[in-house]
GROMACS .gro file of C-alpha atoms in nm:
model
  388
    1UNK     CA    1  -4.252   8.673   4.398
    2UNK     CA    2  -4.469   8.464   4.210
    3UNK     CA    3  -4.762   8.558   4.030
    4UNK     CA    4  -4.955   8.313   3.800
    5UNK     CA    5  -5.113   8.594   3.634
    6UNK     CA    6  -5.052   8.929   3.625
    7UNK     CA    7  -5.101   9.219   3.417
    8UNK     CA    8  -4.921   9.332   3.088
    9UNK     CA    9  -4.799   9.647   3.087
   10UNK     CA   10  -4.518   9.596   2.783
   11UNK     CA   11  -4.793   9.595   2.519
   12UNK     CA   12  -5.079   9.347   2.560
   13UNK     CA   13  -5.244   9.540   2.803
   14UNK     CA   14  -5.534   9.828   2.870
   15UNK     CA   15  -5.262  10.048   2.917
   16UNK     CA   16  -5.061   9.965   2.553
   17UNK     CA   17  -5.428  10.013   2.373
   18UNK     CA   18  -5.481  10.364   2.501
   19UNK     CA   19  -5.133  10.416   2.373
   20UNK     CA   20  -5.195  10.334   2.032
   21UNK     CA   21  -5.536  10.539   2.059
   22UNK     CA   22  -5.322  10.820   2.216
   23UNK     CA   23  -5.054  10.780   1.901
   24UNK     CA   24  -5.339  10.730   1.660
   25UNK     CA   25  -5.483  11.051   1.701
   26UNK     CA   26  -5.202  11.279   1.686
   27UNK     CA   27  -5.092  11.233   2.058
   28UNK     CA   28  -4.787  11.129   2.206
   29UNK     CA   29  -4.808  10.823   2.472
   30UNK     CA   30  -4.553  10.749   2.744
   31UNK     CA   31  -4.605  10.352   2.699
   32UNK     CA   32  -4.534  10.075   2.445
   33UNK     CA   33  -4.831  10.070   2.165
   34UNK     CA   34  -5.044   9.719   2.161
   35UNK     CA   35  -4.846   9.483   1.968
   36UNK     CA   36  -5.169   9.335   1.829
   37UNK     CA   37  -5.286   9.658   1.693
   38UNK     CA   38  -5.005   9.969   1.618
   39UNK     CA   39  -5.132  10.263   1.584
   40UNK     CA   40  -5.030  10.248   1.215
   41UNK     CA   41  -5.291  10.017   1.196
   42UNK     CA   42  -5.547  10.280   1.277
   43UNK     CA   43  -5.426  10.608   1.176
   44UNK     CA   44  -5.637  10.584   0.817
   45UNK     CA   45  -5.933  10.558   1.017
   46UNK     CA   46  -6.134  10.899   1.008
   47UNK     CA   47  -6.327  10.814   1.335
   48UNK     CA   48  -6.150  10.624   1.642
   49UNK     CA   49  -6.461  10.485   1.890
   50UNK     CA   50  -6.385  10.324   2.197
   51UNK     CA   51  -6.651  10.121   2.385
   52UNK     CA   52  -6.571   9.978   2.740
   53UNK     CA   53  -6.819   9.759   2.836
   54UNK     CA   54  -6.795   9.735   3.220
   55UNK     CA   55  -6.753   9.362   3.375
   56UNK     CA   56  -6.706   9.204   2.998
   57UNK     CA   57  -6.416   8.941   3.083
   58UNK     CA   58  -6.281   8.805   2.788
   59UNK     CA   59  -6.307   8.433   2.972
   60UNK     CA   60  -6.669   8.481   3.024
   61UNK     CA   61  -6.699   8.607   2.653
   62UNK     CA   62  -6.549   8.293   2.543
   63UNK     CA   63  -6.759   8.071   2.746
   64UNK     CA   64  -7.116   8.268   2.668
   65UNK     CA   65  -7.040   8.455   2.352
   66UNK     CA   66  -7.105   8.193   2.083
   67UNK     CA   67  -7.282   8.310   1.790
   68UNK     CA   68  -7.275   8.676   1.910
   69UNK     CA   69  -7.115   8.968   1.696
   70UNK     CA   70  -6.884   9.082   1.955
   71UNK     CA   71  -6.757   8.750   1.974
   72UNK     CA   72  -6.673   8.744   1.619
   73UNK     CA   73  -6.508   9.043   1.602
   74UNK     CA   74  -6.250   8.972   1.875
   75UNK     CA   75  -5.944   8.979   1.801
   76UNK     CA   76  -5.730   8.990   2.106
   77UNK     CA   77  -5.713   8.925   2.492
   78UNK     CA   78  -5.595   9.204   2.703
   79UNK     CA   79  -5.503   9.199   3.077
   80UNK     CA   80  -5.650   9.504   3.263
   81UNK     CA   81  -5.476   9.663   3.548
   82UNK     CA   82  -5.412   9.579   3.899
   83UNK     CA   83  -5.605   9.572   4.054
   84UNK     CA   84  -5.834   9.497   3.790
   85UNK     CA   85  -6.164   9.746   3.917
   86UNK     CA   86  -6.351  10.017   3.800
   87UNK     CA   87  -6.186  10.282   3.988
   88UNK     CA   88  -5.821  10.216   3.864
   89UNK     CA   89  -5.934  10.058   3.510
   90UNK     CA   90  -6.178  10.339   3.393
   91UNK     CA   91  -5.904  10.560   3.532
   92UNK     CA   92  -5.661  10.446   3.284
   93UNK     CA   93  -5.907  10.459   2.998
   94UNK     CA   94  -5.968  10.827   3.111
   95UNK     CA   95  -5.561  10.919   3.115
   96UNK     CA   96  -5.372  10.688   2.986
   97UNK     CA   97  -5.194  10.617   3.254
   98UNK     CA   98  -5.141  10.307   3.431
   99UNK     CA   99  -5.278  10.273   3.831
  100UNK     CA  100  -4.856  10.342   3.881
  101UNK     CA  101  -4.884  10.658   3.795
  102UNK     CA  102  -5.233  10.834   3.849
  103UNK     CA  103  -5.229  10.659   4.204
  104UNK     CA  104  -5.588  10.524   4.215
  105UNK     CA  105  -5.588  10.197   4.379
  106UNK     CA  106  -5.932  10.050   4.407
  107UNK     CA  107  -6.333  10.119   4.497
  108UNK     CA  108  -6.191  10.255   4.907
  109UNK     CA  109  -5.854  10.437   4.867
  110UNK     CA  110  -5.673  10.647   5.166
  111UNK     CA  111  -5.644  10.969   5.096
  112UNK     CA  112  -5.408  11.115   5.351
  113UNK     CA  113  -5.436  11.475   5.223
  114UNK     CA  114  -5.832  11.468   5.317
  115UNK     CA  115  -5.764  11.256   5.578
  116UNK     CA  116  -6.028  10.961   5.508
  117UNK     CA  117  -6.100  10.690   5.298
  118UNK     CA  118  -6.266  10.793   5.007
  119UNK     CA  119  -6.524  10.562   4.782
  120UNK     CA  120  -6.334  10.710   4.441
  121UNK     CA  121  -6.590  10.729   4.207
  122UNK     CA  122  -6.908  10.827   4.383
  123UNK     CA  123  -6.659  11.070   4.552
  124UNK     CA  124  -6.770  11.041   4.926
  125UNK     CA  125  -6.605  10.933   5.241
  126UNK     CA  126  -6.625  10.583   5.295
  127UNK     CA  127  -6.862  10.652   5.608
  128UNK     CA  128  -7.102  10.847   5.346
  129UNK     CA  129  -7.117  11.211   5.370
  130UNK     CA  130  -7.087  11.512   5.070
  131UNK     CA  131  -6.920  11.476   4.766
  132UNK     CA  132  -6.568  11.659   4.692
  133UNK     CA  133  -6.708  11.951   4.514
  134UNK     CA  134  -6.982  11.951   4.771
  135UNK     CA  135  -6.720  11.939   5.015
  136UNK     CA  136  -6.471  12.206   4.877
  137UNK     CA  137  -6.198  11.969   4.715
  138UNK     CA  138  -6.116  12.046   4.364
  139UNK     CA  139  -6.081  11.709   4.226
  140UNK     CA  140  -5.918  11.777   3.888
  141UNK     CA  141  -5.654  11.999   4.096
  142UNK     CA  142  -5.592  11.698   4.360
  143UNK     CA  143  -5.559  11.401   4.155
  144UNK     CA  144  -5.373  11.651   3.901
  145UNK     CA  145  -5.430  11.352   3.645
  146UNK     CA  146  -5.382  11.422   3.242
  147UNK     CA  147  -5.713  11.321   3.081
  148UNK     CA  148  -5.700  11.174   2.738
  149UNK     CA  149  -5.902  11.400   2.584
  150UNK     CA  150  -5.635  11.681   2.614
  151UNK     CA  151  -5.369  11.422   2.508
  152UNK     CA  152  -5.533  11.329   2.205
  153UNK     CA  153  -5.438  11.613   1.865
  154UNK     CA  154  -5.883  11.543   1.768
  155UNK     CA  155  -6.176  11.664   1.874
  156UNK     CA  156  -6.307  11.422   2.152
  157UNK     CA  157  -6.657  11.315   2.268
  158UNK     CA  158  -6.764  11.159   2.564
  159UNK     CA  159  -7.097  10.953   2.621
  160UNK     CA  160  -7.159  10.871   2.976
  161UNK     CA  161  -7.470  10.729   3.214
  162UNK     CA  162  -7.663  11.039   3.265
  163UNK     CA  163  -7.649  10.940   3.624
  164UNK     CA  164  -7.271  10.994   3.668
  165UNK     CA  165  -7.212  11.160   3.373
  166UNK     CA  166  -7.188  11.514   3.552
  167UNK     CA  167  -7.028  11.388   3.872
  168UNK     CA  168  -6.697  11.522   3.988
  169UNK     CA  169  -6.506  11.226   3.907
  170UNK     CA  170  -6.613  11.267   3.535
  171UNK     CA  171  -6.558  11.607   3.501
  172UNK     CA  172  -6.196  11.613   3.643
  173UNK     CA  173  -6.141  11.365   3.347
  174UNK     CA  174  -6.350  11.586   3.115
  175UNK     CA  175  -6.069  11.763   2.912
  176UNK     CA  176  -6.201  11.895   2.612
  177UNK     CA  177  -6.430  11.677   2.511
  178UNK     CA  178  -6.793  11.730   2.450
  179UNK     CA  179  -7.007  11.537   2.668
  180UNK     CA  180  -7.301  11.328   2.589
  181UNK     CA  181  -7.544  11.211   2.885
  182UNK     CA  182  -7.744  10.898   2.803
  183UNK     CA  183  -8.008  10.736   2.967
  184UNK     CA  184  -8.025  10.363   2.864
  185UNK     CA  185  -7.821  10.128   2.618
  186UNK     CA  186  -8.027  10.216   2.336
  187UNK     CA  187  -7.958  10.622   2.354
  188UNK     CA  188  -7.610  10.554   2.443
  189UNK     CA  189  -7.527  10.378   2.076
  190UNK     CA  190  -7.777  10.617   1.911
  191UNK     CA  191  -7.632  10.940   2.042
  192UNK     CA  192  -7.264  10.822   1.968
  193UNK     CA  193  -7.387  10.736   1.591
  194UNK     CA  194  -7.544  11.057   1.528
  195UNK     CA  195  -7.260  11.245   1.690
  196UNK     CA  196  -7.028  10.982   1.447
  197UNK     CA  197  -7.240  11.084   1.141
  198UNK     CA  198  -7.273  11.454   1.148
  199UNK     CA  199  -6.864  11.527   1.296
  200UNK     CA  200  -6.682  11.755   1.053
  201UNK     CA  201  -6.358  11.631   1.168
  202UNK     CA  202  -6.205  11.315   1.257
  203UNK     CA  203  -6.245  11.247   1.635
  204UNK     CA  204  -6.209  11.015   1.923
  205UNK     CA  205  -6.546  10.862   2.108
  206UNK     CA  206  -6.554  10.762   2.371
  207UNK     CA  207  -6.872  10.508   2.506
  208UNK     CA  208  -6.902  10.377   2.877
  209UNK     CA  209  -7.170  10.109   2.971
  210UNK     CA  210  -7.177   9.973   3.320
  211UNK     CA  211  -7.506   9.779   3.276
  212UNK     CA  212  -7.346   9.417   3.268
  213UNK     CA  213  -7.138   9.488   3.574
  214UNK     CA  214  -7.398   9.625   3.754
  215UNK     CA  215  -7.615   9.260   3.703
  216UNK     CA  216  -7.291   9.085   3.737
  217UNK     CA  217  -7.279   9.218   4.075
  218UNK     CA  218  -7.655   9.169   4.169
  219UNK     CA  219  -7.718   8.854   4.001
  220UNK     CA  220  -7.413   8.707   3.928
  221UNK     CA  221  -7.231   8.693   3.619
  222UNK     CA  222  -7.314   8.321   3.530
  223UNK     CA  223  -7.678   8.399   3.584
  224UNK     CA  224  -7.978   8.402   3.292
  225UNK     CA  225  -7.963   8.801   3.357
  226UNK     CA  226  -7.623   8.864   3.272
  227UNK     CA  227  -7.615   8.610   2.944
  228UNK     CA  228  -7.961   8.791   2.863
  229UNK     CA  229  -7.801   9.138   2.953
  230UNK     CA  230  -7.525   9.074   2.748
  231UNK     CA  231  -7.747   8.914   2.446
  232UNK     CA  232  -7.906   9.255   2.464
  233UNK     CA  233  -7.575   9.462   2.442
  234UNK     CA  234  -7.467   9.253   2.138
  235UNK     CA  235  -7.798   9.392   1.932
  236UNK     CA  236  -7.728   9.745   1.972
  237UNK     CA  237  -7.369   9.679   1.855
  238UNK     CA  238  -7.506   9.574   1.579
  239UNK     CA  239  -7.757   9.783   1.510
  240UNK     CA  240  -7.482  10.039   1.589
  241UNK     CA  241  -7.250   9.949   1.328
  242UNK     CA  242  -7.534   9.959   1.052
  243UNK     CA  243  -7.627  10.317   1.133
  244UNK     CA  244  -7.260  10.408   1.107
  245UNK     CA  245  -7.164  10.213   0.800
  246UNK     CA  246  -6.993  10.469   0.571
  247UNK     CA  247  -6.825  10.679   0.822
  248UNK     CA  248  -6.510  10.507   0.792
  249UNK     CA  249  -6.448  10.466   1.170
  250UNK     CA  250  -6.267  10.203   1.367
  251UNK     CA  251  -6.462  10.087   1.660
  252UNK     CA  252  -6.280   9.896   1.976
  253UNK     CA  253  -6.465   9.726   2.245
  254UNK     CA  254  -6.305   9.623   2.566
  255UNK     CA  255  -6.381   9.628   2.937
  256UNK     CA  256  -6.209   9.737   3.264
  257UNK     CA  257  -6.231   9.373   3.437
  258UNK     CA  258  -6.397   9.036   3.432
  259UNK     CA  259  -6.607   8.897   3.712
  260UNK     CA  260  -6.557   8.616   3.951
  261UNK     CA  261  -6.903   8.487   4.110
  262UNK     CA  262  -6.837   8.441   4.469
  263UNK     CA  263  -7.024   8.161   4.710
  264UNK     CA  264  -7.173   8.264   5.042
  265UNK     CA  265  -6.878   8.029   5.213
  266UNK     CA  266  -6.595   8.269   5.054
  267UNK     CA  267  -6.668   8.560   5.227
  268UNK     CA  268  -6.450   8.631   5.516
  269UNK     CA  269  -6.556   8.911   5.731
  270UNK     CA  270  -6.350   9.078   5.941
  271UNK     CA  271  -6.540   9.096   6.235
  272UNK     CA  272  -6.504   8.734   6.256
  273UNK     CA  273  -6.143   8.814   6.343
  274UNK     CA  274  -6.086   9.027   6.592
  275UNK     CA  275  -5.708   8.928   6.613
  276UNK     CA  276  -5.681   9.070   6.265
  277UNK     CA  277  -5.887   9.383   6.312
  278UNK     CA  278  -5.693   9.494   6.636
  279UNK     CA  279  -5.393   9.521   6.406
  280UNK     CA  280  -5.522   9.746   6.205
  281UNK     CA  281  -5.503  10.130   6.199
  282UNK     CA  282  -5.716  10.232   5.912
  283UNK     CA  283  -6.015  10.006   5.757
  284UNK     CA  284  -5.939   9.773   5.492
  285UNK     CA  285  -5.807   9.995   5.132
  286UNK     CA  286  -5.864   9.871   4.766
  287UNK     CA  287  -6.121   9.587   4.690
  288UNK     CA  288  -6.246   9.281   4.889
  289UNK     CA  289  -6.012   9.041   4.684
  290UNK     CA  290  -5.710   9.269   4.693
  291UNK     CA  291  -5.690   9.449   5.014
  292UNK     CA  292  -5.465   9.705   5.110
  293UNK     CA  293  -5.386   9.649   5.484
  294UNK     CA  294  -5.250   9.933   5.685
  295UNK     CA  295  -5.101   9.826   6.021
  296UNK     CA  296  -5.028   9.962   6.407
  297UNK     CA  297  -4.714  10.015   6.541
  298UNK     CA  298  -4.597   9.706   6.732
  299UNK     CA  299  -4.839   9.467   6.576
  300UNK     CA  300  -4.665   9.362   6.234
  301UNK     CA  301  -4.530   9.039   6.360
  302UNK     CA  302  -4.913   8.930   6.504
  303UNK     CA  303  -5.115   9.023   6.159
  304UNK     CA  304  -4.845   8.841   5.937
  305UNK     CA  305  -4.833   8.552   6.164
  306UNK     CA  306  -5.207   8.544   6.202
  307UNK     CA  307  -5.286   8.589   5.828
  308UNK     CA  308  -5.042   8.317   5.744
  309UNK     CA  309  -5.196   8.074   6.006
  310UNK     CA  310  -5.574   8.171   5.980
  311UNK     CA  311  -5.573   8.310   5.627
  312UNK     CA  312  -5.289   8.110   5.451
  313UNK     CA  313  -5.524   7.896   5.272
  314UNK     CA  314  -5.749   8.135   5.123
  315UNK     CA  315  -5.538   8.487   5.062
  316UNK     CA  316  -5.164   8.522   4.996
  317UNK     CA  317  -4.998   8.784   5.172
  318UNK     CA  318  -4.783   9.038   5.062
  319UNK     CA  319  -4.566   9.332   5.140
  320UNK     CA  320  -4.753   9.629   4.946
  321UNK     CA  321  -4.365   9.766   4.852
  322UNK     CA  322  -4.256   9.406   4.696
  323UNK     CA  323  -4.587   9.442   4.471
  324UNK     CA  324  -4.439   9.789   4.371
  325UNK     CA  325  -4.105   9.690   4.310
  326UNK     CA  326  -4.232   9.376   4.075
  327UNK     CA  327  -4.423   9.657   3.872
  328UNK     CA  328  -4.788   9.515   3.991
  329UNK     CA  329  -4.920   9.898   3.947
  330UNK     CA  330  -4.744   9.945   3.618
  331UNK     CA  331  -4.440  10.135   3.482
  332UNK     CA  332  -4.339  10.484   3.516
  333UNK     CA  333  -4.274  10.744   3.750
  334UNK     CA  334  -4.481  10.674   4.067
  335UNK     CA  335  -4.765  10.829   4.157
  336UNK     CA  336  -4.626  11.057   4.485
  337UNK     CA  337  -4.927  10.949   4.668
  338UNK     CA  338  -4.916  10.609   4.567
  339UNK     CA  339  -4.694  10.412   4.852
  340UNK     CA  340  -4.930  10.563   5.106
  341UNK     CA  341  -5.246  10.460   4.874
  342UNK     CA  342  -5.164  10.049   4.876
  343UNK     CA  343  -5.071  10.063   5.296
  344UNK     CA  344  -4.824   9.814   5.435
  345UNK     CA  345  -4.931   9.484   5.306
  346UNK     CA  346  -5.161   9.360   5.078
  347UNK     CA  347  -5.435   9.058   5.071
  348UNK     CA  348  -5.473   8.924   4.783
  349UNK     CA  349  -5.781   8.608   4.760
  350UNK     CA  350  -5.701   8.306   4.596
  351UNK     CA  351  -5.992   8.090   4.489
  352UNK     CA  352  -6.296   8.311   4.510
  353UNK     CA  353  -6.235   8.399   4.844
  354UNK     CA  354  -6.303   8.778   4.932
  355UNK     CA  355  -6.202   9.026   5.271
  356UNK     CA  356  -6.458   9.251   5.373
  357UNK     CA  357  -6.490   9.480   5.671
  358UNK     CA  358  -6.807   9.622   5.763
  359UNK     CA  359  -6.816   9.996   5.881
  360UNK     CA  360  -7.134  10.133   6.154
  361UNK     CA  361  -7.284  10.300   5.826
  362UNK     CA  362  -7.229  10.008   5.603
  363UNK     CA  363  -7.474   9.724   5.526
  364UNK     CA  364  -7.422   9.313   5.496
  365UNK     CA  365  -7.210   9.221   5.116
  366UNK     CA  366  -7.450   9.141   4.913
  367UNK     CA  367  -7.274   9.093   4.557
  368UNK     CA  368  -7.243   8.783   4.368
  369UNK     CA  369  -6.999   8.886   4.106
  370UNK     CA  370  -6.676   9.034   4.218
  371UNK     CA  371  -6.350   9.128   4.120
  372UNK     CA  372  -6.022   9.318   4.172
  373UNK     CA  373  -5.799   8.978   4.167
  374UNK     CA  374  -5.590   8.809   3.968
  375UNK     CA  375  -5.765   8.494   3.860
  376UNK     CA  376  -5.827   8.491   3.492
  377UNK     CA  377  -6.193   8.571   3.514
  378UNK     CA  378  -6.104   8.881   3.671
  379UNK     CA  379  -5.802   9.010   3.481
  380UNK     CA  380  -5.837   8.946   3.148
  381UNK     CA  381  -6.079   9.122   2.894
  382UNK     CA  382  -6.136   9.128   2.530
  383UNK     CA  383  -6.022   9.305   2.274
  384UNK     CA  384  -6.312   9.349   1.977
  385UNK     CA  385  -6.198   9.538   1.673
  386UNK     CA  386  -6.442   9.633   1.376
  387UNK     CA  387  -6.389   9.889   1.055
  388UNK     CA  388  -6.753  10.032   0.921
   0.00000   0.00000   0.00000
């Protein structure tokens, strides 16, 4: 199998730099520490504070960042997981773990024990519907995922959108940390620097912004919104830094994933072929530019021959297994839900081609920006390192 990029799981990835936060604070991780930055390098620090900036590719960074703090003060490039996405990416920030092992796979993952595809984070079946608690599924107990806030020896705090920040996927990943709701970019940095001022103890922080993603998808992330967006992120982190000067902390930005903007020609929709579609027994898994295909008995030999005929130029084609066995998902032991979570075979877009299928209760695509890939845009993101 070849891959022209792929992510780094040996210790120049997502995963190796919540080891060496894990290690830092008194923990004990299962992978290899960053090789870039041991956690010798940070144990000194009295505060660890870990921004992910949602979207932030380190390509796009390099391209758009010039003059900005957050430029300067990278120090590193990072590949995210695979795929790289929200779902699986903020789910490794919130364990530890690498997609391998806590076995989420993308925005629409299968969920045999519920029987539906479920949109992860929101926590709803893909057709819309309750939420799990809402529901009666005890999410903590059914992803039975470690949070790194338990696996960390400090006292932890969280600061979350105040509009997900009490959501069932948050509070599964919870642990002990104390959780801080925020309503814009502003409050965010000023709640996490008052919280950094007044702790008694060293701690972990813990910052989530999903403002640039959200105009990455929208706009696009080459548009005069994003660059403005992200002009606007790199003042509070600034202004953030000042008001924590003294406090002897060691603050880390990164991101889950980069963007790709997508053209109105890349789209392929699935409707469009109905060849494809009859082959399939669930709807399309994981993200439009890695798609997790699950097939019908008796029609293997029709969608690999018609993907490689009708597709061939715009996704390569994969048996989901073969991306297993290469260690596309990480290292570790295995999820034991995740070889039913990634189906039979897998799409994955080359270009900026993307796969979309459109349920009854779903509208037309609409984003710009996209990822969950492996082009460079999408998989790498930076590594920004700063000592107050």
């Amino acid at each position: 199998m070849t891959l022209t990029h792929k992510p780094d799981y040996q210790g120049a990835g997502i995963v190796n730099l919540m080891a060496t936060l894990i290690n830092a604070r008194g923990g004990h991780a299962d992978q290899p520490e960053l090789h870039r930055l041991p956690a010798a390098a940070l144990e000194d620090a009295r505060h660890l504070v870990l921004i992910v900036l949602d979207g932030l590719g380190s390509r796009w960074l390099a391209r758009h960042g010039a003059g900005s703090r957050l430029a300067a003060d990278c120090t590193a490039e990072l590949t995210s997981v695979f795929p790289p996405t929200t779902a699986s990416a903020v789910t490794t920030f919130l364990t530890g773990d690498a997609p391998q092992q806590h076995g989420l796979t993308g925005w629409f993952t299968w969920f045999r024990e519920l029987g539906c595809v479920m949109s992860v984070l929101p926590g709803t079946p893909r057709y819309g519907g309750v939420g799990y608690a809402a529901a009666g599924v005890d999410l903590a107990r059914l992803l039975e995922h470690r949070s790194v806030f338990t696996r960390v020896a400090t006292p932890s705090v969280a600061v979350s959108p105040r509009w997900i920040a009490r959501s069932d996927f948050n509070l599964a990943h919870l642990g002990g940390a104390r959780l801080l709701p925020y309503k814009d970019l502003r409050q965010m940095f000023r709640r996490a620097a008052r919280a950094i001022r007044r702790a008694r103890a060293p701690g972990f922080f813990y910052l989530y912004w999903p403002g640039l993603d959200g105009i990455g998808h929208e706009h696009g992330m080459e548009s005069d919104r994003a660059l403005a967006h992200f002009q606007n992120i790199d003042r509070h982190y600034q202004d953030f830094l000042r008001t924590i000067a003294g406090t002897d902390s060691a603050v880390l930005v990164t991101a889950d994933h980069g963007h790709l903007d997508a053209r109105p020609g890349d789209l392929v929709r699935l409707e469009d072929h109905p060849v494809l579609a009859d082959c399939l027994a669930l709807p399309l898994c994981g993200e439009p530019r890695a798609a997790f295909c699950y097939l019908r008995p008796g029609r293997v030999d029709t969608f690999v021959d018609y993907c490689r005929s009708s597709l061939g130029e715009r996704f390569d084609l994969y048996p989901s297994r073969d991306l297993l066995d290469a260690g596309l998902f990480g290292p570790g032991t295995p999820h034991p839900r995740l070889a039913e979570r990634i189906g039979d075979y897998t799409l994955i877009a080359r270009g900026r081609h993307l796969i979309r299928e459109r349920l009854p209760t779903e509208g037309e695509f609409q984003q710009i920006g996209v990822h969950g890939g492996l082009s460079e845009d999408e998989l790498y993101v930076p590594l920004c390192v700063a000592r107050t």
